[in-house]
mmCIF file of C-alpha atoms in Angstrom:
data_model
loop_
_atom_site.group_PDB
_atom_site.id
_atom_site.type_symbol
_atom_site.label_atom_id
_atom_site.label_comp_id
_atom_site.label_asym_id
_atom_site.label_seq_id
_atom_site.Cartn_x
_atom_site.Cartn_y
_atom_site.Cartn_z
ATOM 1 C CA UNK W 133 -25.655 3.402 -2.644
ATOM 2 C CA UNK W 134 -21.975 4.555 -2.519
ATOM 3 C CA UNK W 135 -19.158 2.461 -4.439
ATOM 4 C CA UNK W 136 -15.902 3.022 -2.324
ATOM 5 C CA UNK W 137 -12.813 2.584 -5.066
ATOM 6 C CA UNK W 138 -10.119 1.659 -2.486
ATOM 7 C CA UNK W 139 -10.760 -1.041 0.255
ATOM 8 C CA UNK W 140 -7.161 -2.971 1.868
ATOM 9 C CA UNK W 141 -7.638 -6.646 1.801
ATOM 10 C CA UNK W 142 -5.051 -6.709 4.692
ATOM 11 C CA UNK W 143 -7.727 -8.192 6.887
ATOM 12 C CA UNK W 144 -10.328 -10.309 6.686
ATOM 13 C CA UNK W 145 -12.887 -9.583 4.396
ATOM 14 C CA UNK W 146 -16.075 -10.282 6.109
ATOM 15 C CA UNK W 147 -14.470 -7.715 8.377
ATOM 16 C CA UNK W 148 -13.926 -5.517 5.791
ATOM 17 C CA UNK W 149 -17.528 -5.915 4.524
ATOM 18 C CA UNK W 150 -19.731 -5.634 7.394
ATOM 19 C CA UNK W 151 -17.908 -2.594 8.478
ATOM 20 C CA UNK W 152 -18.311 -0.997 5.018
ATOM 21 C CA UNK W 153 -22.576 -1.998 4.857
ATOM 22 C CA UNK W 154 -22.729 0.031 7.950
ATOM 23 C CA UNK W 155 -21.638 2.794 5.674
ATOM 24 C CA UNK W 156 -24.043 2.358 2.950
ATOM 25 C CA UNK W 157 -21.517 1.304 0.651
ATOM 26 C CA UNK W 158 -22.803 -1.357 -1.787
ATOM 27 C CA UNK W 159 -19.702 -2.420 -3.858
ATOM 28 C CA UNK W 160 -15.877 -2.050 -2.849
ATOM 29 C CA UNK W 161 -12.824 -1.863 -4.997
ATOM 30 C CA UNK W 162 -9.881 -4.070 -3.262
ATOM 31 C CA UNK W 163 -6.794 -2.529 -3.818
ATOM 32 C CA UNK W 164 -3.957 -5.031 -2.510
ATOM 33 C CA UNK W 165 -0.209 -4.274 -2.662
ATOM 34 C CA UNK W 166 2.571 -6.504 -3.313
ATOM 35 C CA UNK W 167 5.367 -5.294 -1.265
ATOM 36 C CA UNK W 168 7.661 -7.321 1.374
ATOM 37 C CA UNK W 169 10.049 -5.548 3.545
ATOM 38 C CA UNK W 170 12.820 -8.236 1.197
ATOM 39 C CA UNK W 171 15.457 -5.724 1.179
ATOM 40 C CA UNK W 172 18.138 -7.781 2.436
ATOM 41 C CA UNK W 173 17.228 -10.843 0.592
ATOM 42 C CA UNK W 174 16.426 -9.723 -3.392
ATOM 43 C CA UNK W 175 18.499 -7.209 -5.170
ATOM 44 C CA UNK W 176 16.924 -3.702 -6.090
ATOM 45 C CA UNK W 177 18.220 -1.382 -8.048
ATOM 46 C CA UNK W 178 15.877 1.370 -7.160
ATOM 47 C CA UNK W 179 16.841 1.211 -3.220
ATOM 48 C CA UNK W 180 20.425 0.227 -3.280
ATOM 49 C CA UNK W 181 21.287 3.659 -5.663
ATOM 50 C CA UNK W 182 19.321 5.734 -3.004
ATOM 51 C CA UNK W 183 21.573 4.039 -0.040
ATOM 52 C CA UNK W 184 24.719 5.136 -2.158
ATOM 53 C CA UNK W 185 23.472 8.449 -2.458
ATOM 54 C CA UNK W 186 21.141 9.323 0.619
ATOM 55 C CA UNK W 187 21.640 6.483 3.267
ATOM 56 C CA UNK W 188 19.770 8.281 6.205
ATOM 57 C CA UNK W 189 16.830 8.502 3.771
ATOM 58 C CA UNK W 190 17.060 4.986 2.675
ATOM 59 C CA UNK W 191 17.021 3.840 6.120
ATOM 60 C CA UNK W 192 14.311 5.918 7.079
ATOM 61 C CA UNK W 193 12.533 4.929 3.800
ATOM 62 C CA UNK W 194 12.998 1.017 4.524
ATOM 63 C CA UNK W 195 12.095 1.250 8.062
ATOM 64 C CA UNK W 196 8.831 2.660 6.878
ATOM 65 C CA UNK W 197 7.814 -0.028 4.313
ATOM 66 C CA UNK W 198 9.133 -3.133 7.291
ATOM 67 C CA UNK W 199 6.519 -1.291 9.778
ATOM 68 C CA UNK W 200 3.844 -1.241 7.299
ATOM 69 C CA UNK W 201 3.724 -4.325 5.290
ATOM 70 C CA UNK W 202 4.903 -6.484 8.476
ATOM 71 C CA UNK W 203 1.103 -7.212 9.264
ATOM 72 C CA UNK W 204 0.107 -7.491 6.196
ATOM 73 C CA UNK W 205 -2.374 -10.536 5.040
ATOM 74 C CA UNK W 206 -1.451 -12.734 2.014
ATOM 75 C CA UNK W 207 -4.165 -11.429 -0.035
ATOM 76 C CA UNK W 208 -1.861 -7.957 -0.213
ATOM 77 C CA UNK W 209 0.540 -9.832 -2.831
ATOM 78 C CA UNK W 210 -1.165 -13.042 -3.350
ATOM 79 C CA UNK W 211 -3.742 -12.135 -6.651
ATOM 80 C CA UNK W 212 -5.212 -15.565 -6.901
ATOM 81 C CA UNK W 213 -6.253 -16.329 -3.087
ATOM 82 C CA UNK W 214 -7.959 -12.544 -3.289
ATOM 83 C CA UNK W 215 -9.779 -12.978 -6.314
ATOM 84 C CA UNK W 216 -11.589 -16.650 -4.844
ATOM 85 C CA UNK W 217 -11.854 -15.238 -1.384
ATOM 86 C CA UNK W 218 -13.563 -12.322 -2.490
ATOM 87 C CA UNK W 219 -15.745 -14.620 -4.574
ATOM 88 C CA UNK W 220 -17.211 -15.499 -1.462
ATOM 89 C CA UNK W 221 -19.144 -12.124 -0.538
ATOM 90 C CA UNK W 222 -21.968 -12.427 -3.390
ATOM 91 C CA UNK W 223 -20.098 -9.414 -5.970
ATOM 92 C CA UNK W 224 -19.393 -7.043 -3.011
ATOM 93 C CA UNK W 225 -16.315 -6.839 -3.767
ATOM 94 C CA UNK W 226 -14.309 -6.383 -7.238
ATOM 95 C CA UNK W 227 -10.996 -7.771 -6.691
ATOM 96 C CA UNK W 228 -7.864 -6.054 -8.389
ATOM 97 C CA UNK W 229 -4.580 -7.567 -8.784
ATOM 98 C CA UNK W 230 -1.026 -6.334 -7.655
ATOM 99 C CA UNK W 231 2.491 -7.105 -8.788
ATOM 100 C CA UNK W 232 5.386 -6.270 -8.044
ATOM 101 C CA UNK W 233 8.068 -4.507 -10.746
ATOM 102 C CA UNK W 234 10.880 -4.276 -8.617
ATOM 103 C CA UNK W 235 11.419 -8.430 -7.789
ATOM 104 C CA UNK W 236 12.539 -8.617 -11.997
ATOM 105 C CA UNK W 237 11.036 -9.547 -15.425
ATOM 106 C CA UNK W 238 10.813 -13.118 -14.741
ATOM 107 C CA UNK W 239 8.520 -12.478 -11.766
ATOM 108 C CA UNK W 240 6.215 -9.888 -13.374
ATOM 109 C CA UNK W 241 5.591 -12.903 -16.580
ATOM 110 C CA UNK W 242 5.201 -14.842 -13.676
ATOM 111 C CA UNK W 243 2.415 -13.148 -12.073
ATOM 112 C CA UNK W 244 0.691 -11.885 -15.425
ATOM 113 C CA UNK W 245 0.533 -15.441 -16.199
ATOM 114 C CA UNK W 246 -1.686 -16.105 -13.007
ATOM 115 C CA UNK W 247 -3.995 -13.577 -13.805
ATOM 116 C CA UNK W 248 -5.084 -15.563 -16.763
ATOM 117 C CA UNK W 249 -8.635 -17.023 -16.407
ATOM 118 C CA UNK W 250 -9.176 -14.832 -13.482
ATOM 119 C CA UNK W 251 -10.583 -11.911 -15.709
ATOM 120 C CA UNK W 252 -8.761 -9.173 -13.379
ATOM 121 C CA UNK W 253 -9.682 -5.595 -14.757
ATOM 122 C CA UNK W 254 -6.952 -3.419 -13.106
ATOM 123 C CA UNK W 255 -3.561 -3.892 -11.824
ATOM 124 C CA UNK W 256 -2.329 -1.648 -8.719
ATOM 125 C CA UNK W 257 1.498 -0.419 -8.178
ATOM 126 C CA UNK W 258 2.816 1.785 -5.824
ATOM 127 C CA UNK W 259 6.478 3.099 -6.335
ATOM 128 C CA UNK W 260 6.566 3.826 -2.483
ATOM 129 C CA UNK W 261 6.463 0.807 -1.399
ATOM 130 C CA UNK W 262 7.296 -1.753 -4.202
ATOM 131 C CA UNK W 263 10.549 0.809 -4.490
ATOM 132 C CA UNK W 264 10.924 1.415 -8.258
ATOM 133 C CA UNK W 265 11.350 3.728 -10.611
ATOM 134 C CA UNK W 266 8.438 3.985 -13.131
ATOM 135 C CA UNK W 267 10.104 5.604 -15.882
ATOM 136 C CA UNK W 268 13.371 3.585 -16.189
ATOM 137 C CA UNK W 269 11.957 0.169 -14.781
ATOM 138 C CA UNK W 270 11.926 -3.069 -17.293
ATOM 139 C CA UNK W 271 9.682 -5.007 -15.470
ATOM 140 C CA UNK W 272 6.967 -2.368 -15.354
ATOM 141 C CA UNK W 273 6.859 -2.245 -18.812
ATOM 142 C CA UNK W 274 5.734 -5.677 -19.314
ATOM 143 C CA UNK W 275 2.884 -4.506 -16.690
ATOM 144 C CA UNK W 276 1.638 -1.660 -18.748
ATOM 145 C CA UNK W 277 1.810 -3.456 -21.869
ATOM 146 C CA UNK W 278 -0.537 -5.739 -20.219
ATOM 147 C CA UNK W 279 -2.510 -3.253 -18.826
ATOM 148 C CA UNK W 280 -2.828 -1.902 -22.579
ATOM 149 C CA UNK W 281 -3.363 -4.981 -24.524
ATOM 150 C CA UNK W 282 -6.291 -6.144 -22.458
ATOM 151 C CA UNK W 283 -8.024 -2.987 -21.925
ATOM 152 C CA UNK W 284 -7.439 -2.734 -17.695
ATOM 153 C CA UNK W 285 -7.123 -0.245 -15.411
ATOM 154 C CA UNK W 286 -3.681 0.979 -14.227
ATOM 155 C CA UNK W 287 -3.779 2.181 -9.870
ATOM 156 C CA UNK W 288 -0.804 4.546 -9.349
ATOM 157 C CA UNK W 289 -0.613 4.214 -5.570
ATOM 158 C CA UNK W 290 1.393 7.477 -4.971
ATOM 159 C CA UNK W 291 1.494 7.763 -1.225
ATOM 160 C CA UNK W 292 2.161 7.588 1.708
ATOM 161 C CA UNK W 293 6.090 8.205 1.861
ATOM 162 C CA UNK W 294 7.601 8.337 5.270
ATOM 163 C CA UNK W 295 8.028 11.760 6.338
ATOM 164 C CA UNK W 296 11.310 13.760 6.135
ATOM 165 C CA UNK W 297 12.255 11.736 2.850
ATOM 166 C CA UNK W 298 12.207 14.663 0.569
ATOM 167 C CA UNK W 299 13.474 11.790 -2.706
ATOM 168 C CA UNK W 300 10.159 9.715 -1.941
ATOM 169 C CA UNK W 301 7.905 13.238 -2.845
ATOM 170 C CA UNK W 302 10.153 14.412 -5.720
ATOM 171 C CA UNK W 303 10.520 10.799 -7.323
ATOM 172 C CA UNK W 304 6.565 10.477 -6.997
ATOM 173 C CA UNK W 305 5.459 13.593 -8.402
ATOM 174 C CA UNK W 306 2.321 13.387 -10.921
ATOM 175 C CA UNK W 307 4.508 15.200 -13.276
ATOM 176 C CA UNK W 308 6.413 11.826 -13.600
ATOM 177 C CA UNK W 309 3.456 10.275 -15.631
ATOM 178 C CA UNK W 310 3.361 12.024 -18.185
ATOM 179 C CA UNK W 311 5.412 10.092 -20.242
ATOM 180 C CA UNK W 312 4.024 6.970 -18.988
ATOM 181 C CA UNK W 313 0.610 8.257 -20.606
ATOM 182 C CA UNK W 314 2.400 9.161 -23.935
ATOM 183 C CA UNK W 315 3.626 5.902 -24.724
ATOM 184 C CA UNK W 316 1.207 3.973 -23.495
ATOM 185 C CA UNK W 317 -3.148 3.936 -24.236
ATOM 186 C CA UNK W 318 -4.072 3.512 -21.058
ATOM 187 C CA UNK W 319 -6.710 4.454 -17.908
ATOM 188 C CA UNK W 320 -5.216 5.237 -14.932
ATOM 189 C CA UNK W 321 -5.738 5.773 -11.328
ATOM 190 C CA UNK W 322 -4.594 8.176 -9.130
ATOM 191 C CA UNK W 323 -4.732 6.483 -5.490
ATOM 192 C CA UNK W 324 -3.887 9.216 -2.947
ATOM 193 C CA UNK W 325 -4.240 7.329 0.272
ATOM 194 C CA UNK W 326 -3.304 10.113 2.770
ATOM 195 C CA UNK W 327 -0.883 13.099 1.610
ATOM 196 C CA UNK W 328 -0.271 15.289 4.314
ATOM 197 C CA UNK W 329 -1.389 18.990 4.207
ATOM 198 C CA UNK W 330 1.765 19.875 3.859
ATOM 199 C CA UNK W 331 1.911 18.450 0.362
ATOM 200 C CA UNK W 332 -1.513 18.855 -0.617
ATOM 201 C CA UNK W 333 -0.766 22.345 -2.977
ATOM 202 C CA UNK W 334 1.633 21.087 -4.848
ATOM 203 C CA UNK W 335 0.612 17.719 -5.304
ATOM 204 C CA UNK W 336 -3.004 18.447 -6.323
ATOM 205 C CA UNK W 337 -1.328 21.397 -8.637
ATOM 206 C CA UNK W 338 0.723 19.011 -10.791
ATOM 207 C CA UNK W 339 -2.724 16.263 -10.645
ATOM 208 C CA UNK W 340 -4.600 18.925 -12.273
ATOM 209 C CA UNK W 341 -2.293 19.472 -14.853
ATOM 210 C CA UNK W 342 -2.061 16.220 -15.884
ATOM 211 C CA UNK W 343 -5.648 15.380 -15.594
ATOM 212 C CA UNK W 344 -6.188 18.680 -17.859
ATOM 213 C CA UNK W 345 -3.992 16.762 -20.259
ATOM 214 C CA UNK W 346 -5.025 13.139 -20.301
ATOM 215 C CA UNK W 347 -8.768 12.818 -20.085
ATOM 216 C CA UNK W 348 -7.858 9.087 -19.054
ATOM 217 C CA UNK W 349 -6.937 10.054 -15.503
ATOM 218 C CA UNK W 350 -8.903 9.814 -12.675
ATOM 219 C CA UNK W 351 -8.573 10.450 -8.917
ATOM 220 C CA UNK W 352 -9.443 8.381 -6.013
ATOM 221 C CA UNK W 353 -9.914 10.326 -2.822
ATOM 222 C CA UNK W 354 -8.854 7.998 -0.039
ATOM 223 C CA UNK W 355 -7.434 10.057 2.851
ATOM 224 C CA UNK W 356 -7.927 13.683 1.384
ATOM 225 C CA UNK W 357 -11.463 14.043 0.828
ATOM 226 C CA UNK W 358 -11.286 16.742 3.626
ATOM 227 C CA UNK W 359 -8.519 18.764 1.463
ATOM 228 C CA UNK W 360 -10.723 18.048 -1.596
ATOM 229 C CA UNK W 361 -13.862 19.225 -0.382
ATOM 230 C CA UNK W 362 -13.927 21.056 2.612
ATOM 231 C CA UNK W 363 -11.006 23.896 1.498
ATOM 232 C CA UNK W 364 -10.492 25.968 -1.333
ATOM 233 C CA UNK W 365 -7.852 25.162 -2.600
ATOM 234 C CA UNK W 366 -9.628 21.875 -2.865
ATOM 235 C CA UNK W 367 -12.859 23.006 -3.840
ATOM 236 C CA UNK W 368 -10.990 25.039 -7.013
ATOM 237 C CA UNK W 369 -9.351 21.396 -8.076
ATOM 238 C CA UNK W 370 -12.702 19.503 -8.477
ATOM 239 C CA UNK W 371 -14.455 22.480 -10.268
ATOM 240 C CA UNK W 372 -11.173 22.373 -12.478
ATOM 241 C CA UNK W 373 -10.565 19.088 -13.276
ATOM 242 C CA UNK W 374 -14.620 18.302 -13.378
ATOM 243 C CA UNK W 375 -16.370 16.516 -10.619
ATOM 244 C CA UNK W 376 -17.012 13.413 -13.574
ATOM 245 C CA UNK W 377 -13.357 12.223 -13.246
ATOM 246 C CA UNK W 378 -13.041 11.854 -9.349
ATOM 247 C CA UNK W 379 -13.595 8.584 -7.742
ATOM 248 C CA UNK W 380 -14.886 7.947 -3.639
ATOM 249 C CA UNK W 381 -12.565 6.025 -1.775
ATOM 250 C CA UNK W 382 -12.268 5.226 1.877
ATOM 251 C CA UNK W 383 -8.929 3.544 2.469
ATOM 252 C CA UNK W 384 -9.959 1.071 4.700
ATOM 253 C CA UNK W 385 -8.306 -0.261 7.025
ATOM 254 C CA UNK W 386 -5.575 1.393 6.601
ATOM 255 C CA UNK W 387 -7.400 4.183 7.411
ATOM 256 C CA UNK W 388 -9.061 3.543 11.060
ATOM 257 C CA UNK W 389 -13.457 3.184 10.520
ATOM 258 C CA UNK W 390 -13.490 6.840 12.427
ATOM 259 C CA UNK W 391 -11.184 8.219 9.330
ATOM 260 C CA UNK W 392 -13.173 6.905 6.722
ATOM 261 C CA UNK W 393 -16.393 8.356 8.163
ATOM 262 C CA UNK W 394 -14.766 11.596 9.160
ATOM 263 C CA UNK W 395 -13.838 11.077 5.389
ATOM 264 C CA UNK W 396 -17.189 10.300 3.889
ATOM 265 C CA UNK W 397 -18.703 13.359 6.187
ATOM 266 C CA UNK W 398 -16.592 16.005 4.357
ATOM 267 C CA UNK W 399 -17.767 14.859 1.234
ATOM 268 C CA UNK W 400 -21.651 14.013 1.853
ATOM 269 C CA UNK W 401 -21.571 17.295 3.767
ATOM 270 C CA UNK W 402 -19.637 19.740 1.163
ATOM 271 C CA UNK W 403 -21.298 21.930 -0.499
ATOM 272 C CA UNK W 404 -21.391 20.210 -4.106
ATOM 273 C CA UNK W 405 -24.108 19.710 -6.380
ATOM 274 C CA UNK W 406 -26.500 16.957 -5.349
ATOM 275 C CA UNK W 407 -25.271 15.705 -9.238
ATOM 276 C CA UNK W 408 -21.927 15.860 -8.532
ATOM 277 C CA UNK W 409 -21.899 14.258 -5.423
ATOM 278 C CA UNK W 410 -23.846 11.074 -6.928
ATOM 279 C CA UNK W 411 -21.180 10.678 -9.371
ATOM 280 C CA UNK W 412 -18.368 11.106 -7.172
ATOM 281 C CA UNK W 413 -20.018 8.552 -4.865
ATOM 282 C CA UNK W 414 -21.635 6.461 -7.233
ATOM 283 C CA UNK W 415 -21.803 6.922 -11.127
ATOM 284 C CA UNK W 416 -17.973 7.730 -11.917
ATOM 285 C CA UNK W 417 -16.800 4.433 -10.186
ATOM 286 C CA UNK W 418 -20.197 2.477 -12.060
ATOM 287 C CA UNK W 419 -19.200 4.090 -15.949
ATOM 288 C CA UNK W 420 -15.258 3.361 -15.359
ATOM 289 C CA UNK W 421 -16.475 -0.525 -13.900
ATOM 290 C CA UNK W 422 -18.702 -0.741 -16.753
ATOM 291 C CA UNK W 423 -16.030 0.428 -19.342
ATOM 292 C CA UNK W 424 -13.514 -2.703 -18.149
ATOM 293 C CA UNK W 425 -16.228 -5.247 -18.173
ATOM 294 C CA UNK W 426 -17.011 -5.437 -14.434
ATOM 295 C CA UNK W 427 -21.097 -5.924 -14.201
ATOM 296 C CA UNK W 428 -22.538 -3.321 -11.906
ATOM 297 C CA UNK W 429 -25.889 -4.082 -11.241
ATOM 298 C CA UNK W 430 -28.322 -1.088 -11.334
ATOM 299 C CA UNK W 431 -30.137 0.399 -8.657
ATOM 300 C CA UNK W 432 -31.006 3.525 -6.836
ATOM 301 C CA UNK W 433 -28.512 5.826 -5.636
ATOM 302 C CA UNK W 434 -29.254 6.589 -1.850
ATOM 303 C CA UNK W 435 -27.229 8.835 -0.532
ATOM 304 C CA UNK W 436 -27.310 9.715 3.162
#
């Protein structure tokens, strides 16, 4: 059995499941994101002081979040209509929730206030595409306060940022979290989610350096399991930052089905330990589950 750590709930989830069975997977992690292309309509800091001071890259930046959040299902931003739908599927699914720091304090109470009674055990943001600034955001604070106080997971959905928007890379570096993970007692997530090769040296550079610092961090492999495993410059991060604190995840749908096997195949097919590869598939996601309360059943670990 494999647990992926990073499913969209953009589409429908009996979609999402059947596909995902086919793959042997036996439990999925739903990652939404909440993240409108509202530009015009709610004030943000974060992207108006980028159009002052790079407006080609802002355009470029917003045009990127319209064209990818345009399709998107309500279950992407709306935490309580994910968390019963994904009742449905029999505990196939672990639902987390998503809010958004940019849209303001009063929203972010708002939405932690939902979350009550649902017994959510991790919270994803992503900078890219909610557009703020972790370090010097209000709002977010109130988020990893929460995060801390109740003992839930923290997602840092890095990527993707639109190509030729140099900002987007050198506002998103790992490096940023470091003081994120001083203040504040708290697991987090890496969610990769498709860095280009291009990136892949020094992003996975500053990642180990961090995770070499805060045994708290984990990574999630969605989109570079190829880098990760099948290079050696990969192949030197895992045996550095131990294969104990790395986390499967497919990515779908973002990621097309032929992706996430072409995914999965790098991995299954590396040459790792057969004990590594169980607990990159399997065990990691299960102990960190586990650790926040989620009930895993137990069973044995098949791997293909």
């Amino acid at each position: 059995m494999i647990i992926d750590f990073h499913a969209c709930p953009s589409i429908d989830l009996s979609t999402i499941k059947d596909r995902l069975s086919l793959m042997n997977i036996s439990r999925a992690v739903l990652q939404p994101i909440d993240a409108l292309p509202l530009f015009h309509v709610i004030p943000n800091d974060f992207f108006k002081k980028l159009s002052k001071e790079d407006p080609y890259s802002a355009l470029l930046w917003s045009k990127f979040i319209i064209r990818l959040t345009s399709l998107w299902s309500p279950r992407m931003y709306d935490n309580v209509k994910l968390w019963y739908e994904a009742a449905y599927h029999n505990g196939f699914f672990v639902p987390l929730a998503s809010i958004n720091p940019s849209l303001g304090s009063k929203y972010v109470y708002e939405k932690l206030n939902e979350l009550e009674g649902l017994n959510v055990r991790g919270i994803v943001v992503s900078p890219t595409l909610q557009l703020f600034d972790p370090i010097n955001t209000r709002a977010f604070k109130a988020i990893l306060e929460y995060v801390e106080r109740n003992d839930i997971l923290l997602i840092m959905h890095l990527d993707p940022c639109p190509y030729n928007v140099n900002v987007c890379f050198e506002s998103l570096m790992p490096d940023i979290l470091n003081e994120l993970l001083e203040r504040y007692s708290i697991k987090m997530v890496l969610s990769a989610l498709g860095i280009s090769d291009g990136m892949a040296y020094p992003w996975l550079e500053r990642i180990a350096r961090l995770m070499k610092r805060y045994d708290r961090v984990y990574l999630e492999t969605t989109g570079i399991s190829c880098i990760l495993f099948n290079t050696l410059m990969g192949r030197d991060f895992v045996k550095s930052v131990g294969a104990e604190r790395i986390l499967y995840g497919g990515g779908y749908p973002y990621l097309r089905l032929k992706q996430v096997i072409r995914n999965l195949n790098c991995l299954e097919l590396s040459k790792l330990p057969r004990r590594d590869l169980e607990s990159i598939l399997y065990d990691n996601a299960a102990y960190l589950l586990r650790d926040m309360g989620v009930d895993i059943e137990e069973g044995d670990k098949i791997i293909k």
